[in-house]
mmCIF file of C-alpha atoms in Angstrom:
data_model
loop_
_atom_site.group_PDB
_atom_site.id
_atom_site.type_symbol
_atom_site.label_atom_id
_atom_site.label_comp_id
_atom_site.label_asym_id
_atom_site.label_seq_id
_atom_site.Cartn_x
_atom_site.Cartn_y
_atom_site.Cartn_z
ATOM 1 C CA UNK A 1 -0.439 0.283 0.123
ATOM 2 C CA UNK A 2 1.806 2.850 -1.172
ATOM 3 C CA UNK A 3 -0.452 5.002 1.975
ATOM 4 C CA UNK A 4 1.842 3.400 3.977
ATOM 5 C CA UNK A 5 4.987 4.650 3.181
ATOM 6 C CA UNK A 6 7.418 6.979 4.287
ATOM 7 C CA UNK A 7 9.002 7.502 1.857
ATOM 8 C CA UNK A 8 7.626 7.244 -2.224
ATOM 9 C CA UNK A 9 11.089 6.841 -4.087
ATOM 10 C CA UNK A 10 10.278 7.425 -8.352
ATOM 11 C CA UNK A 11 13.077 5.859 -9.995
ATOM 12 C CA UNK A 12 12.548 7.845 -13.297
ATOM 13 C CA UNK A 13 13.749 7.855 -17.019
ATOM 14 C CA UNK A 14 11.638 8.431 -20.785
ATOM 15 C CA UNK A 15 9.099 6.281 -20.846
ATOM 16 C CA UNK A 16 8.388 6.961 -16.865
ATOM 17 C CA UNK A 17 5.171 9.613 -18.072
ATOM 18 C CA UNK A 18 3.643 6.359 -20.305
ATOM 19 C CA UNK A 19 4.039 3.514 -17.901
ATOM 20 C CA UNK A 20 0.950 3.329 -15.658
ATOM 21 C CA UNK A 21 1.246 1.796 -13.097
ATOM 22 C CA UNK A 22 3.971 4.769 -12.454
ATOM 23 C CA UNK A 23 1.748 6.859 -12.549
ATOM 24 C CA UNK A 24 -1.224 5.445 -11.239
ATOM 25 C CA UNK A 25 1.147 4.583 -7.959
ATOM 26 C CA UNK A 26 1.118 8.426 -7.731
ATOM 27 C CA UNK A 27 -1.912 9.848 -8.318
ATOM 28 C CA UNK A 28 -2.691 7.484 -6.020
ATOM 29 C CA UNK A 29 -0.906 9.598 -3.200
ATOM 30 C CA UNK A 30 -1.681 12.509 -4.603
ATOM 31 C CA UNK A 31 -5.967 11.158 -4.056
ATOM 32 C CA UNK A 32 -5.409 10.859 -0.602
ATOM 33 C CA UNK A 33 -3.208 13.075 1.069
ATOM 34 C CA UNK A 34 -2.279 17.388 0.548
ATOM 35 C CA UNK A 35 -0.447 18.092 -2.310
ATOM 36 C CA UNK A 36 2.155 19.611 -0.126
ATOM 37 C CA UNK A 37 2.738 16.083 2.255
ATOM 38 C CA UNK A 38 2.953 14.020 -0.817
ATOM 39 C CA UNK A 39 5.419 15.679 -2.511
ATOM 40 C CA UNK A 40 7.692 15.833 0.756
ATOM 41 C CA UNK A 41 7.186 11.890 1.343
ATOM 42 C CA UNK A 42 8.138 11.505 -3.022
ATOM 43 C CA UNK A 43 12.061 11.901 -3.644
ATOM 44 C CA UNK A 44 12.868 12.026 -7.499
ATOM 45 C CA UNK A 45 15.932 9.317 -8.919
ATOM 46 C CA UNK A 46 16.281 10.394 -11.645
ATOM 47 C CA UNK A 47 18.222 7.770 -14.267
ATOM 48 C CA UNK A 48 19.681 10.050 -16.420
ATOM 49 C CA UNK A 49 20.470 13.676 -14.291
ATOM 50 C CA UNK A 50 19.797 15.641 -17.506
ATOM 51 C CA UNK A 51 16.007 14.035 -17.352
ATOM 52 C CA UNK A 52 14.397 16.421 -15.878
ATOM 53 C CA UNK A 53 10.851 15.072 -15.142
ATOM 54 C CA UNK A 54 9.267 17.719 -14.162
ATOM 55 C CA UNK A 55 8.799 18.887 -18.368
ATOM 56 C CA UNK A 56 7.658 15.593 -19.515
ATOM 57 C CA UNK A 57 4.447 15.444 -17.103
ATOM 58 C CA UNK A 58 3.951 19.695 -17.371
ATOM 59 C CA UNK A 59 1.573 18.280 -20.179
ATOM 60 C CA UNK A 60 1.265 14.602 -19.159
ATOM 61 C CA UNK A 61 -2.140 13.135 -20.631
ATOM 62 C CA UNK A 62 -3.100 10.042 -18.789
ATOM 63 C CA UNK A 63 -4.053 9.138 -22.519
ATOM 64 C CA UNK A 64 -0.788 8.345 -23.603
ATOM 65 C CA UNK A 65 0.365 6.064 -20.625
ATOM 66 C CA UNK A 66 -0.389 2.398 -20.965
ATOM 67 C CA UNK A 67 0.692 -0.966 -19.322
ATOM 68 C CA UNK A 68 2.316 -3.920 -20.095
ATOM 69 C CA UNK A 69 -0.616 -6.232 -19.934
ATOM 70 C CA UNK A 70 -4.253 -5.031 -21.781
ATOM 71 C CA UNK A 71 -6.046 -6.556 -18.814
ATOM 72 C CA UNK A 72 -4.446 -4.680 -16.313
ATOM 73 C CA UNK A 73 -5.058 -1.418 -18.027
ATOM 74 C CA UNK A 74 -8.484 -2.178 -19.031
ATOM 75 C CA UNK A 75 -9.062 -1.665 -14.878
ATOM 76 C CA UNK A 76 -7.523 0.556 -14.169
ATOM 77 C CA UNK A 77 -8.458 3.135 -16.695
ATOM 78 C CA UNK A 78 -12.154 1.645 -16.219
ATOM 79 C CA UNK A 79 -11.472 2.837 -12.417
ATOM 80 C CA UNK A 80 -9.366 6.207 -13.835
ATOM 81 C CA UNK A 81 -12.369 7.094 -15.885
ATOM 82 C CA UNK A 82 -14.297 7.215 -12.940
ATOM 83 C CA UNK A 83 -12.290 9.144 -11.256
ATOM 84 C CA UNK A 84 -12.041 11.019 -13.447
ATOM 85 C CA UNK A 85 -9.475 11.480 -16.489
ATOM 86 C CA UNK A 86 -8.895 15.780 -16.493
ATOM 87 C CA UNK A 87 -8.842 14.971 -12.468
ATOM 88 C CA UNK A 88 -6.436 12.350 -12.867
ATOM 89 C CA UNK A 89 -3.854 14.942 -15.345
ATOM 90 C CA UNK A 90 -4.528 17.726 -12.805
ATOM 91 C CA UNK A 91 -2.942 16.048 -9.927
ATOM 92 C CA UNK A 92 -0.578 14.354 -12.350
ATOM 93 C CA UNK A 93 0.031 18.574 -13.499
ATOM 94 C CA UNK A 94 0.765 20.029 -10.628
ATOM 95 C CA UNK A 95 3.144 17.562 -9.076
ATOM 96 C CA UNK A 96 5.080 18.803 -12.340
ATOM 97 C CA UNK A 97 4.937 22.125 -10.989
ATOM 98 C CA UNK A 98 5.444 21.767 -7.627
ATOM 99 C CA UNK A 99 8.691 19.261 -8.930
ATOM 100 C CA UNK A 100 10.132 22.491 -10.899
ATOM 101 C CA UNK A 101 10.292 24.633 -8.525
ATOM 102 C CA UNK A 102 11.661 22.869 -6.343
ATOM 103 C CA UNK A 103 14.108 22.169 -9.174
ATOM 104 C CA UNK A 104 14.653 26.072 -9.147
ATOM 105 C CA UNK A 105 15.072 26.318 -5.887
ATOM 106 C CA UNK A 106 17.976 23.751 -5.922
ATOM 107 C CA UNK A 107 19.556 26.105 -8.886
ATOM 108 C CA UNK A 108 20.227 28.888 -7.548
ATOM 109 C CA UNK A 109 20.717 27.636 -4.179
ATOM 110 C CA UNK A 110 24.282 25.683 -5.929
ATOM 111 C CA UNK A 111 24.582 28.800 -7.395
ATOM 112 C CA UNK A 112 24.616 30.494 -4.026
ATOM 113 C CA UNK A 113 27.212 27.995 -2.772
ATOM 114 C CA UNK A 114 29.032 28.001 -6.007
ATOM 115 C CA UNK A 115 28.370 23.655 -6.762
ATOM 116 C CA UNK A 116 27.132 21.740 -9.173
ATOM 117 C CA UNK A 117 23.818 19.812 -9.533
ATOM 118 C CA UNK A 118 24.131 17.063 -11.364
ATOM 119 C CA UNK A 119 22.132 18.234 -15.879
ATOM 120 C CA UNK A 120 23.499 22.051 -15.188
ATOM 121 C CA UNK A 121 26.869 22.801 -16.543
ATOM 122 C CA UNK A 122 29.601 24.692 -14.103
ATOM 123 C CA UNK A 123 28.875 27.868 -16.394
ATOM 124 C CA UNK A 124 25.152 28.261 -16.259
ATOM 125 C CA UNK A 125 22.871 29.939 -13.723
ATOM 126 C CA UNK A 126 19.449 29.956 -12.993
ATOM 127 C CA UNK A 127 18.033 33.367 -12.413
ATOM 128 C CA UNK A 128 14.146 34.307 -11.428
ATOM 129 C CA UNK A 129 14.057 35.904 -15.495
ATOM 130 C CA UNK A 130 15.693 33.107 -17.133
ATOM 131 C CA UNK A 131 14.574 30.197 -14.948
ATOM 132 C CA UNK A 132 10.849 31.805 -15.970
ATOM 133 C CA UNK A 133 11.363 32.175 -19.621
ATOM 134 C CA UNK A 134 12.129 28.498 -20.022
ATOM 135 C CA UNK A 135 9.329 28.015 -19.159
#
């Protein structure tokens, strides 16, 4: 049961948003816990430090996510339809926005400390103007 977990580790790569079971677990967490509480429980570990899952999830659409087993996919989609496809998409997209804000905060902190974060070269800088223009 995902709700019994203190932390949820998200090992994500480029296929993560297309894996229905993966996003289903996130949806379940966000459906039964406040967004702020659920976000604190998730630890995102990208398989590729250059990959930004928040960008992929910002335009998430559950219609593009699938299961290996068509029977499992059918059962999940029945529940998703009952809850609401738009609600499902919105919860994932809202979390993507939270991730982007966290990443920006980490970039600013790294700049202040003179550190390099994975996915950033030492020469790049982050200011509120440049971050806003990259959306």
